[in-house]
PDB file of C-alpha atoms in Angstrom:
ATOM      1  CA  MET T   1      28.161 -48.564 -31.388  1.00  0.00           C
ATOM      2  CA  PRO T   2      26.779 -51.200 -33.788  1.00  0.00           C
ATOM      3  CA  LYS T   3      25.530 -50.171 -37.205  1.00  0.00           C
ATOM      4  CA  GLY T   4      21.826 -49.834 -37.822  1.00  0.00           C
ATOM      5  CA  PHE T   5      19.521 -48.957 -40.664  1.00  0.00           C
ATOM      6  CA  ALA T   6      16.247 -47.057 -40.737  1.00  0.00           C
ATOM      7  CA  VAL T   7      13.568 -46.280 -43.304  1.00  0.00           C
ATOM      8  CA  GLU T   8      12.500 -42.702 -42.725  1.00  0.00           C
ATOM      9  CA  LEU T   9       9.677 -40.502 -43.946  1.00  0.00           C
ATOM     10  CA  TYR T  10      10.808 -36.961 -44.736  1.00  0.00           C
ATOM     11  CA  PHE T  11       8.738 -33.796 -44.506  1.00  0.00           C
ATOM     12  CA  ASP T  12       8.036 -31.140 -47.092  1.00  0.00           C
ATOM     13  CA  PRO T  13      10.610 -28.290 -46.962  1.00  0.00           C
ATOM     14  CA  ALA T  14       8.427 -25.916 -44.929  1.00  0.00           C
ATOM     15  CA  LEU T  15       7.691 -28.449 -42.179  1.00  0.00           C
ATOM     16  CA  GLU T  16      11.297 -29.660 -42.196  1.00  0.00           C
ATOM     17  CA  ASN T  17      12.461 -26.077 -41.606  1.00  0.00           C
ATOM     18  CA  GLN T  18      10.072 -25.676 -38.665  1.00  0.00           C
ATOM     19  CA  VAL T  19      11.544 -28.785 -37.012  1.00  0.00           C
ATOM     20  CA  LEU T  20      15.090 -27.600 -37.760  1.00  0.00           C
ATOM     21  CA  LYS T  21      14.287 -24.341 -35.924  1.00  0.00           C
ATOM     22  CA  ILE T  22      13.538 -26.412 -32.812  1.00  0.00           C
ATOM     23  CA  TRP T  23      16.832 -28.316 -33.187  1.00  0.00           C
ATOM     24  CA  ASN T  24      18.685 -25.001 -33.491  1.00  0.00           C
ATOM     25  CA  VAL T  25      17.028 -23.529 -30.397  1.00  0.00           C
ATOM     26  CA  PHE T  26      18.060 -26.598 -28.401  1.00  0.00           C
ATOM     27  CA  ALA T  27      21.611 -26.260 -29.739  1.00  0.00           C
ATOM     28  CA  ARG T  28      21.843 -22.538 -28.924  1.00  0.00           C
ATOM     29  CA  ARG T  29      20.583 -23.194 -25.393  1.00  0.00           C
ATOM     30  CA  GLN T  30      23.055 -26.089 -25.024  1.00  0.00           C
ATOM     31  CA  ILE T  31      20.281 -28.597 -24.335  1.00  0.00           C
ATOM     32  CA  SER T  32      20.951 -30.993 -27.223  1.00  0.00           C
ATOM     33  CA  THR T  33      23.136 -30.850 -30.317  1.00  0.00           C
ATOM     34  CA  GLN T  34      23.274 -34.549 -31.237  1.00  0.00           C
ATOM     35  CA  LEU T  35      20.826 -34.443 -34.149  1.00  0.00           C
ATOM     36  CA  ILE T  36      22.732 -31.574 -35.776  1.00  0.00           C
ATOM     37  CA  GLU T  37      26.122 -33.156 -35.069  1.00  0.00           C
ATOM     38  CA  ILE T  38      25.187 -36.487 -36.649  1.00  0.00           C
ATOM     39  CA  GLU T  39      23.715 -34.621 -39.635  1.00  0.00           C
ATOM     40  CA  ALA T  40      20.307 -36.207 -39.252  1.00  0.00           C
ATOM     41  CA  ARG T  41      17.301 -34.902 -41.125  1.00  0.00           C
ATOM     42  CA  PRO T  42      13.878 -34.348 -39.494  1.00  0.00           C
ATOM     43  CA  HIS T  43      11.820 -37.475 -40.072  1.00  0.00           C
ATOM     44  CA  ILE T  44       9.421 -40.132 -38.826  1.00  0.00           C
ATOM     45  CA  THR T  45      10.908 -43.637 -38.784  1.00  0.00           C
ATOM     46  CA  VAL T  46       8.688 -46.416 -40.161  1.00  0.00           C
ATOM     47  CA  PHE T  47      11.192 -49.257 -39.877  1.00  0.00           C
ATOM     48  CA  ALA T  48      14.619 -49.893 -38.341  1.00  0.00           C
ATOM     49  CA  GLY T  49      16.883 -52.874 -37.910  1.00  0.00           C
ATOM     50  CA  PRO T  50      20.504 -53.914 -37.522  1.00  0.00           C
ATOM     51  CA  ASN T  51      21.188 -56.070 -40.590  1.00  0.00           C
ATOM     52  CA  ILE T  52      19.465 -54.916 -43.719  1.00  0.00           C
ATOM     53  CA  GLU T  53      20.204 -55.766 -47.322  1.00  0.00           C
ATOM     54  CA  ALA T  54      20.139 -52.249 -48.792  1.00  0.00           C
ATOM     55  CA  THR T  55      19.765 -53.439 -52.407  1.00  0.00           C
ATOM     56  CA  LYS T  56      16.699 -55.542 -51.603  1.00  0.00           C
ATOM     57  CA  LEU T  57      15.193 -52.753 -49.536  1.00  0.00           C
ATOM     58  CA  ARG T  58      15.804 -50.228 -52.322  1.00  0.00           C
ATOM     59  CA  ASN T  59      13.480 -52.153 -54.635  1.00  0.00           C
ATOM     60  CA  VAL T  60      10.814 -52.578 -51.950  1.00  0.00           C
ATOM     61  CA  VAL T  61      10.903 -48.885 -50.977  1.00  0.00           C
ATOM     62  CA  ASN T  62      10.964 -47.634 -54.574  1.00  0.00           C
ATOM     63  CA  SER T  63       8.003 -49.806 -55.558  1.00  0.00           C
ATOM     64  CA  PHE T  64       6.075 -48.798 -52.435  1.00  0.00           C
ATOM     65  CA  ALA T  65       6.815 -45.078 -52.866  1.00  0.00           C
ATOM     66  CA  ALA T  66       5.613 -45.115 -56.475  1.00  0.00           C
ATOM     67  CA  LYS T  67       2.168 -46.323 -55.354  1.00  0.00           C
ATOM     68  CA  GLN T  68       1.740 -43.725 -52.595  1.00  0.00           C
ATOM     69  CA  GLN T  69       0.881 -40.070 -52.443  1.00  0.00           C
ATOM     70  CA  PRO T  70       2.245 -37.505 -49.995  1.00  0.00           C
ATOM     71  CA  VAL T  71       0.596 -37.912 -46.603  1.00  0.00           C
ATOM     72  CA  ALA T  72      -0.742 -34.941 -44.639  1.00  0.00           C
ATOM     73  CA  VAL T  73       0.823 -34.844 -41.194  1.00  0.00           C
ATOM     74  CA  THR T  74       0.227 -32.669 -38.146  1.00  0.00           C
ATOM     75  CA  LEU T  75       2.793 -32.663 -35.356  1.00  0.00           C
ATOM     76  CA  SER T  76       0.445 -31.941 -32.483  1.00  0.00           C
ATOM     77  CA  ALA T  77       1.892 -33.278 -29.218  1.00  0.00           C
ATOM     78  CA  ILE T  78       5.114 -33.241 -27.210  1.00  0.00           C
ATOM     79  CA  GLY T  79       6.484 -36.453 -25.753  1.00  0.00           C
ATOM     80  CA  SER T  80       9.366 -38.409 -24.300  1.00  0.00           C
ATOM     81  CA  PHE T  81      10.151 -42.100 -24.088  1.00  0.00           C
ATOM     82  CA  SER T  82      10.588 -43.618 -20.647  1.00  0.00           C
ATOM     83  CA  ASN T  83      14.146 -44.837 -21.133  1.00  0.00           C
ATOM     84  CA  ASP T  84      17.647 -43.608 -20.419  1.00  0.00           C
ATOM     85  CA  GLU T  85      18.165 -42.026 -23.839  1.00  0.00           C
ATOM     86  CA  ASN T  86      16.218 -38.892 -22.851  1.00  0.00           C
ATOM     87  CA  VAL T  87      14.644 -38.430 -26.263  1.00  0.00           C
ATOM     88  CA  LEU T  88      12.105 -35.661 -26.773  1.00  0.00           C
ATOM     89  CA  PHE T  89       9.799 -35.747 -29.749  1.00  0.00           C
ATOM     90  CA  LEU T  90       6.841 -34.234 -31.513  1.00  0.00           C
ATOM     91  CA  ALA T  91       4.081 -36.766 -32.090  1.00  0.00           C
ATOM     92  CA  PRO T  92       1.883 -36.595 -35.159  1.00  0.00           C
ATOM     93  CA  THR T  93      -1.848 -36.884 -34.854  1.00  0.00           C
ATOM     94  CA  PRO T  94      -2.411 -40.614 -35.574  1.00  0.00           C
ATOM     95  CA  THR T  95      -4.670 -40.175 -38.586  1.00  0.00           C
ATOM     96  CA  THR T  96      -6.099 -43.097 -40.497  1.00  0.00           C
ATOM     97  CA  SER T  97      -3.988 -42.169 -43.539  1.00  0.00           C
ATOM     98  CA  LEU T  98      -0.740 -42.176 -41.510  1.00  0.00           C
ATOM     99  CA  LEU T  99      -1.527 -45.458 -39.768  1.00  0.00           C
ATOM    100  CA  ASN T 100      -2.659 -47.089 -43.035  1.00  0.00           C
ATOM    101  CA  PHE T 101       0.530 -45.902 -44.744  1.00  0.00           C
ATOM    102  CA  GLN T 102       2.675 -47.529 -42.051  1.00  0.00           C
ATOM    103  CA  GLU T 103       0.644 -50.748 -42.098  1.00  0.00           C
ATOM    104  CA  GLN T 104       0.903 -50.984 -45.905  1.00  0.00           C
ATOM    105  CA  PHE T 105       4.660 -50.441 -45.700  1.00  0.00           C
ATOM    106  CA  TYR T 106       4.917 -53.123 -43.018  1.00  0.00           C
ATOM    107  CA  GLU T 107       2.974 -55.543 -45.241  1.00  0.00           C
ATOM    108  CA  SER T 108       5.212 -54.783 -48.242  1.00  0.00           C
ATOM    109  CA  LEU T 109       8.296 -55.583 -46.123  1.00  0.00           C
ATOM    110  CA  LYS T 110       6.772 -58.841 -44.872  1.00  0.00           C
ATOM    111  CA  ARG T 111       5.863 -59.925 -48.427  1.00  0.00           C
ATOM    112  CA  GLU T 112       9.528 -59.541 -49.377  1.00  0.00           C
ATOM    113  CA  GLY T 113      10.694 -61.557 -46.373  1.00  0.00           C
ATOM    114  CA  VAL T 114      12.139 -58.612 -44.461  1.00  0.00           C
ATOM    115  CA  GLU T 115      12.115 -59.288 -40.729  1.00  0.00           C
ATOM    116  CA  VAL T 116      10.335 -56.484 -38.890  1.00  0.00           C
ATOM    117  CA  GLY T 117      10.820 -56.024 -35.154  1.00  0.00           C
ATOM    118  CA  ASP T 118       7.932 -55.572 -32.734  1.00  0.00           C
ATOM    119  CA  LEU T 119       8.389 -51.780 -32.486  1.00  0.00           C
ATOM    120  CA  TYR T 120       7.356 -51.378 -36.133  1.00  0.00           C
ATOM    121  CA  CYS T 121       4.387 -53.756 -36.221  1.00  0.00           C
ATOM    122  CA  PRO T 122       0.971 -52.167 -36.772  1.00  0.00           C
ATOM    123  CA  GLY T 123      -0.610 -51.431 -33.418  1.00  0.00           C
ATOM    124  CA  CYS T 124       2.790 -51.145 -31.703  1.00  0.00           C
ATOM    125  CA  TRP T 125       4.453 -48.418 -33.791  1.00  0.00           C
ATOM    126  CA  ILE T 126       4.752 -45.046 -32.053  1.00  0.00           C
ATOM    127  CA  PRO T 127       5.087 -42.431 -34.780  1.00  0.00           C
ATOM    128  CA  HIS T 128       7.283 -39.542 -33.689  1.00  0.00           C
ATOM    129  CA  CYS T 129       9.715 -36.914 -34.904  1.00  0.00           C
ATOM    130  CA  THR T 130      12.723 -36.705 -32.588  1.00  0.00           C
ATOM    131  CA  VAL T 131      13.646 -33.122 -31.714  1.00  0.00           C
ATOM    132  CA  ALA T 132      16.299 -33.797 -29.043  1.00  0.00           C
ATOM    133  CA  GLN T 133      18.200 -36.771 -27.722  1.00  0.00           C
ATOM    134  CA  GLY T 134      20.642 -37.223 -24.902  1.00  0.00           C
ATOM    135  CA  VAL T 135      19.020 -34.409 -22.922  1.00  0.00           C
ATOM    136  CA  SER T 136      20.424 -34.311 -19.402  1.00  0.00           C
ATOM    137  CA  ARG T 137      17.934 -34.767 -16.575  1.00  0.00           C
ATOM    138  CA  GLY T 138      18.688 -31.222 -15.469  1.00  0.00           C
ATOM    139  CA  HIS T 139      17.594 -29.846 -18.851  1.00  0.00           C
ATOM    140  CA  LEU T 140      14.444 -31.930 -19.407  1.00  0.00           C
ATOM    141  CA  ALA T 141      12.059 -29.432 -17.790  1.00  0.00           C
ATOM    142  CA  ASP T 142      13.615 -26.524 -19.723  1.00  0.00           C
ATOM    143  CA  ALA T 143      13.383 -28.505 -22.962  1.00  0.00           C
ATOM    144  CA  PHE T 144       9.687 -29.224 -22.432  1.00  0.00           C
ATOM    145  CA  CYS T 145       9.049 -25.548 -21.701  1.00  0.00           C
ATOM    146  CA  ILE T 146      10.837 -24.562 -24.917  1.00  0.00           C
ATOM    147  CA  LEU T 147       8.725 -27.021 -26.907  1.00  0.00           C
ATOM    148  CA  ARG T 148       5.559 -25.673 -25.328  1.00  0.00           C
ATOM    149  CA  ASP T 149       6.543 -22.191 -26.542  1.00  0.00           C
ATOM    150  CA  PHE T 150       6.533 -23.357 -30.148  1.00  0.00           C
ATOM    151  CA  LYS T 151       3.149 -22.875 -31.699  1.00  0.00           C
ATOM    152  CA  LEU T 152       1.836 -26.391 -32.171  1.00  0.00           C
ATOM    153  CA  PRO T 153       0.431 -27.922 -34.206  1.00  0.00           C
ATOM    154  CA  LEU T 154       2.935 -27.889 -37.055  1.00  0.00           C
ATOM    155  CA  SER T 155       1.374 -29.136 -40.273  1.00  0.00           C
ATOM    156  CA  GLY T 156       2.685 -30.258 -43.610  1.00  0.00           C
ATOM    157  CA  TYR T 157       3.254 -33.379 -45.652  1.00  0.00           C
ATOM    158  CA  LEU T 158       5.390 -36.480 -45.697  1.00  0.00           C
ATOM    159  CA  PHE T 159       6.979 -36.176 -49.155  1.00  0.00           C
ATOM    160  CA  ASP T 160       9.856 -38.655 -49.392  1.00  0.00           C
ATOM    161  CA  ILE T 161      10.899 -42.047 -48.026  1.00  0.00           C
ATOM    162  CA  GLY T 162      14.514 -43.136 -47.697  1.00  0.00           C
ATOM    163  CA  LEU T 163      17.012 -45.503 -46.121  1.00  0.00           C
ATOM    164  CA  VAL T 164      19.759 -44.312 -43.795  1.00  0.00           C
ATOM    165  CA  GLU T 165      22.600 -46.122 -42.098  1.00  0.00           C
ATOM    166  CA  PHE T 166      23.875 -45.013 -38.703  1.00  0.00           C
ATOM    167  CA  PRO T 167      26.117 -44.088 -36.967  1.00  0.00           C
ATOM    168  CA  PRO T 168      27.109 -41.823 -38.549  1.00  0.00           C
ATOM    169  CA  VAL T 169      23.952 -40.990 -40.479  1.00  0.00           C
ATOM    170  CA  ARG T 170      24.439 -41.731 -44.176  1.00  0.00           C
ATOM    171  CA  GLU T 171      21.568 -41.766 -46.627  1.00  0.00           C
ATOM    172  CA  HIS T 172      21.615 -44.693 -49.050  1.00  0.00           C
ATOM    173  CA  PHE T 173      18.658 -43.521 -51.125  1.00  0.00           C
ATOM    174  CA  SER T 174      15.345 -41.682 -51.018  1.00  0.00           C
ATOM    175  CA  PHE T 175      12.314 -41.594 -53.283  1.00  0.00           C
ATOM    176  CA  PRO T 176       9.483 -39.081 -53.567  1.00  0.00           C
ATOM    177  CA  LEU T 177       6.066 -40.455 -52.690  1.00  0.00           C
ATOM    178  CA  GLY T 178       3.959 -40.864 -55.804  1.00  0.00           C
ATOM    179  CA  ASN T 179       6.745 -40.797 -58.394  1.00  0.00           C
ATOM    180  CA  ALA T 180       8.308 -43.964 -59.744  1.00  0.00           C
ATOM    181  CA  LEU T 181      12.027 -43.613 -60.331  1.00  0.00           C
ATOM    182  CA  ASP T 182      14.199 -46.047 -62.291  1.00  0.00           C
TER     183      ASP T 182
END
C-alpha cells in the first residue's frame, strides 16, 4: 500500500473517549478492528495527499493553529460511503464555524503552494469521523444498528490539529488550536 499523509483534527478527551467506546464495541463484536490495530486516533480529516513535504506543512499547520480557537463539534448523523471500503462514520453537523475552519485551512495551504485534491476543496469536503472500516457486507446492518443504539448526538470540541503518515499510522506533529508553539 502506498504511503499517504493526512492533516487531522482531534477531539477533546471526553469526545475522543466516546468515539473510542464505539471502536471497542465494534472490536468486541468482531465487526471491525482496523482502526484499533493501526493505532489511529479519532479525528476528522481536513486534508490528505500522497506526497507531502512534512517540514513545509509543519510551519503552515503551526501558524494556522495559532490563529484558531477550538471549534465546537456535534457528531449527529451516521453514514457510509458508497465504495468498496465499507467505511462507517459519524458525521458532524455542518456548522458555519466548522465549514469556515476548513475553508480557511484550505486557503492557507493554497497560499503556500500545497496542492489540494478535489475531496478537500470547500464545497466538496465531507466532514466525518470514521468509526469502522473494512466492515463485511454481512455485518453492515448489525454495525448500523449498533451505531443507532449509541445516544447521538455526541458533542465536544476540536482541540488539536496534526499530521499523520500512513500506513502504519505515525503522527509527525500536532498543535493545540489557539496556542502558538515554537
